[in-house]
Coordinates of C-alpha atoms in Angstrom, one line a residue:
X1 CA -73.1 -69.0 -102.7
X2 CA -70.2 -71.9 -101.9
X3 CA -70.0 -73.0 -98.1
X4 CA -67.1 -71.9 -96.3
X5 CA -66.1 -74.6 -93.6
X6 CA -65.5 -73.1 -89.8
X7 CA -66.4 -76.1 -87.8
X8 CA -66.7 -79.6 -88.0
X9 CA -70.2 -79.4 -87.6
X10 CA -73.0 -77.7 -89.8
X11 CA -76.5 -77.0 -88.9
X12 CA -78.9 -76.6 -92.0
X13 CA -82.4 -74.7 -90.9
X14 CA -85.0 -74.9 -94.1
X15 CA -87.3 -72.2 -93.1
X16 CA -90.3 -70.5 -95.7
X17 CA -90.6 -66.7 -96.6
X18 CA -93.1 -65.7 -94.1
X19 CA -94.9 -63.8 -96.4
X20 CA -99.1 -62.7 -96.2
X21 CA -101.4 -66.2 -97.7
X22 CA -97.9 -68.4 -97.6
X23 CA -97.1 -69.4 -94.4
X24 CA -98.8 -71.8 -92.1
X25 CA -101.8 -72.4 -94.5
X26 CA -103.5 -75.4 -92.7
X27 CA -102.9 -73.2 -89.2
X28 CA -104.8 -70.4 -90.9
X29 CA -107.8 -72.1 -92.4
X30 CA -109.0 -72.0 -88.5
X31 CA -106.8 -68.8 -87.2
X32 CA -106.8 -66.6 -90.4
X33 CA -103.8 -65.6 -92.7
X34 CA -102.6 -62.3 -90.4
X35 CA -103.0 -64.6 -87.1
X36 CA -101.2 -67.4 -89.2
X37 CA -98.3 -65.3 -90.4
X38 CA -97.6 -63.9 -87.0
X39 CA -97.1 -67.3 -85.4
X40 CA -94.6 -68.4 -87.7
X41 CA -92.6 -65.1 -87.3
X42 CA -92.7 -66.1 -83.8
X43 CA -91.9 -69.9 -84.5
X44 CA -88.5 -68.5 -86.8
X45 CA -87.3 -66.0 -84.0
X46 CA -87.4 -68.7 -81.9
X47 CA -85.6 -71.3 -84.1
X48 CA -83.1 -68.3 -84.4
X49 CA -82.7 -67.6 -80.9
X50 CA -82.0 -71.5 -80.3
X51 CA -80.2 -72.4 -83.5
X52 CA -77.9 -69.1 -82.2
X53 CA -76.5 -71.2 -79.3
X54 CA -75.9 -74.5 -81.4
X55 CA -71.7 -75.4 -81.1
X56 CA -71.6 -75.9 -85.3
X57 CA -71.4 -73.8 -88.5
X58 CA -75.1 -72.6 -89.4
X59 CA -76.7 -72.3 -92.8
X60 CA -80.4 -71.2 -93.3
X61 CA -82.1 -72.3 -96.5
X62 CA -85.2 -70.2 -97.8
X63 CA -87.9 -71.5 -99.6
X64 CA -88.4 -68.2 -102.6
X65 CA -85.5 -66.0 -101.9
X66 CA -82.5 -64.8 -99.6
X67 CA -83.2 -61.9 -97.9
X68 CA -79.9 -60.1 -96.6
X69 CA -81.4 -58.0 -93.9
X70 CA -83.2 -59.3 -91.9
X71 CA -83.5 -61.9 -88.6
X72 CA -80.9 -64.3 -89.9
X73 CA -77.3 -62.5 -89.2
X74 CA -75.2 -63.2 -92.0
X75 CA -72.2 -63.0 -89.7
X76 CA -73.8 -66.0 -88.1
X77 CA -75.7 -67.6 -90.8
X78 CA -74.9 -68.8 -94.2
X79 CA -77.7 -68.2 -96.9
X80 CA -79.0 -69.9 -99.5
X81 CA -82.2 -70.5 -101.9
X82 CA -83.7 -74.6 -101.6
X83 CA -83.1 -75.6 -104.9
X84 CA -85.2 -79.4 -106.1
X85 CA -88.5 -79.7 -107.1
X86 CA -89.9 -81.2 -104.3
X87 CA -88.8 -81.2 -100.4
X88 CA -86.3 -84.7 -101.0
X89 CA -84.6 -82.9 -104.1
X90 CA -84.0 -80.0 -102.0
X91 CA -83.0 -81.4 -98.6
X92 CA -80.6 -83.2 -100.3
X93 CA -78.8 -80.6 -102.5
X94 CA -78.5 -78.7 -98.7
X95 CA -76.4 -82.0 -97.6
X96 CA -74.5 -82.6 -100.3
X97 CA -73.3 -78.4 -100.4
X98 CA -72.7 -79.2 -96.8
X99 CA -70.6 -82.5 -96.9
X100 CA -69.1 -81.3 -100.4
X101 CA -68.0 -78.0 -98.3
X102 CA -65.9 -80.9 -95.3
X103 CA -68.3 -80.8 -93.4
X104 CA -68.3 -84.2 -91.0
X105 CA -71.4 -84.0 -89.7
X106 CA -74.4 -82.3 -91.3
X107 CA -77.9 -82.3 -89.6
X108 CA -81.8 -80.1 -91.1
X109 CA -83.9 -78.7 -88.5
X110 CA -87.4 -77.0 -90.1
X111 CA -88.6 -73.7 -88.3
X112 CA -92.0 -74.8 -86.9
X113 CA -91.3 -76.4 -83.7
X114 CA -92.0 -74.9 -80.5
X115 CA -90.6 -77.1 -77.8
X116 CA -86.8 -77.4 -80.0
X117 CA -84.0 -76.4 -77.8
X118 CA -79.9 -75.9 -78.8
X119 CA -79.4 -78.7 -76.0
X120 CA -81.4 -81.2 -78.4
X121 CA -79.3 -80.3 -81.4
X122 CA -76.1 -80.3 -79.7
X123 CA -77.3 -83.7 -78.1
X124 CA -78.2 -84.7 -82.0
X125 CA -74.4 -83.7 -83.3
X126 CA -72.9 -85.9 -80.5
X127 CA -75.0 -89.0 -81.0
X128 CA -73.5 -88.8 -84.0
X129 CA -70.4 -90.1 -82.4
X130 CA -71.7 -93.7 -82.3
X131 CA -74.6 -93.6 -85.2
X132 CA -74.8 -93.2 -88.6
X133 CA -78.1 -91.0 -88.6
X134 CA -80.0 -89.8 -86.3
X135 CA -83.6 -88.6 -86.6
X136 CA -86.4 -86.8 -84.4
X137 CA -89.4 -88.1 -84.8
X138 CA -92.6 -85.6 -84.9
X139 CA -95.8 -87.2 -83.8
X140 CA -97.4 -86.4 -87.5
X141 CA -95.5 -89.1 -88.8
X142 CA -92.9 -87.3 -90.3
X143 CA -89.6 -85.9 -88.4
X144 CA -88.3 -82.3 -87.1
X145 CA -84.9 -83.2 -87.4
X146 CA -82.4 -85.8 -89.5
X147 CA -78.8 -85.4 -88.9
X148 CA -75.7 -87.9 -90.8
X149 CA -72.2 -88.5 -91.6
X150 CA -72.2 -89.5 -95.4
X151 CA -74.9 -88.6 -97.3
X152 CA -77.6 -91.7 -97.8
X153 CA -79.5 -90.3 -100.7
X154 CA -82.4 -93.3 -100.6
X155 CA -84.0 -91.1 -97.7
X156 CA -84.8 -88.0 -99.9
X157 CA -86.5 -90.2 -102.8
X158 CA -89.6 -91.8 -102.9
X159 CA -91.7 -90.4 -100.3
X160 CA -95.1 -88.8 -100.0
X161 CA -93.5 -85.5 -98.1
X162 CA -96.3 -83.9 -95.5
X163 CA -97.8 -87.6 -95.0
X164 CA -97.6 -89.5 -92.3
X165 CA -96.0 -92.1 -93.7
X166 CA -92.5 -90.3 -93.9
X167 CA -91.3 -91.1 -91.0
X168 CA -91.4 -95.2 -91.5
X169 CA -90.4 -95.0 -95.6
X170 CA -87.0 -93.3 -94.0
X171 CA -86.4 -95.7 -91.2
X172 CA -87.0 -98.5 -93.8
X173 CA -84.5 -96.8 -96.0
X174 CA -82.2 -97.0 -93.2
X175 CA -82.7 -100.4 -91.8
X176 CA -78.7 -101.2 -92.6
X177 CA -77.7 -98.4 -90.7
X178 CA -77.2 -97.3 -87.0
X179 CA -80.1 -94.9 -86.6
X180 CA -80.9 -92.9 -83.4
X181 CA -84.1 -92.1 -82.9
X182 CA -84.6 -88.8 -80.2
X183 CA -87.6 -88.2 -78.2
X184 CA -90.6 -87.4 -80.0
X185 CA -91.7 -83.6 -80.8
X186 CA -94.7 -81.9 -82.4
X187 CA -94.4 -79.7 -85.2
X188 CA -97.2 -76.9 -85.7
X189 CA -99.0 -77.5 -88.9
X190 CA -102.8 -77.1 -87.3
X191 CA -105.0 -75.3 -84.6
X192 CA -104.7 -78.5 -82.8
X193 CA -100.8 -78.2 -82.3
X194 CA -100.9 -74.7 -80.6
X195 CA -104.0 -75.1 -78.4
X196 CA -101.4 -76.7 -75.3
X197 CA -99.0 -74.0 -75.8
X198 CA -100.0 -71.0 -73.6
X199 CA -97.3 -68.7 -74.7
X200 CA -98.6 -68.6 -78.3
X201 CA -102.4 -69.1 -77.4
X202 CA -102.3 -65.9 -74.4
X203 CA -100.1 -63.7 -77.2
X204 CA -101.9 -64.3 -80.7
X205 CA -105.2 -65.8 -80.0
X206 CA -106.8 -64.9 -76.8
X207 CA -105.6 -61.8 -76.7
X208 CA -107.1 -60.8 -80.3

């Protein structure tokens, strides 16, 4: 399925198919598989709600299988399956598809941030006017957002994905580019990431 460019900007959203035992596995070690899945579905809906307000075309990339009748409305979201051996390959392929379709700014987010807003994403697109790359640093040493105006393939290669080295290695790859760092945010991977979020604690943990 090819892109249909209606805007100059494209927002890529990488998601995991929400299935028991595969969603938020590190969080599940503390709260159990079922609660971890409930929390991930909540985060998916939150990502859907904020992304729907972003002034850009949007594409959801599924980890396993494209779903037709789910929370991502086909009228708003292009739907694709992630392709590649590791996260770097999969992201590079998604960015390549976007640029090949004629988009001038392409930006990617995940689906496990509680405090990401549509304003944050719109600001990231705006920052690409005067910068080559925008990066949203995550507290765990990775990043929650990456945006560019042309493909910088080095950022997708030779990374230990899921470790605290990813952001620093990425910035090293971009040392000759003008990079704008956004405010640091915390993605949700382990129990410690949710204990200061009352909405999640009261809905999914304390109410059990």
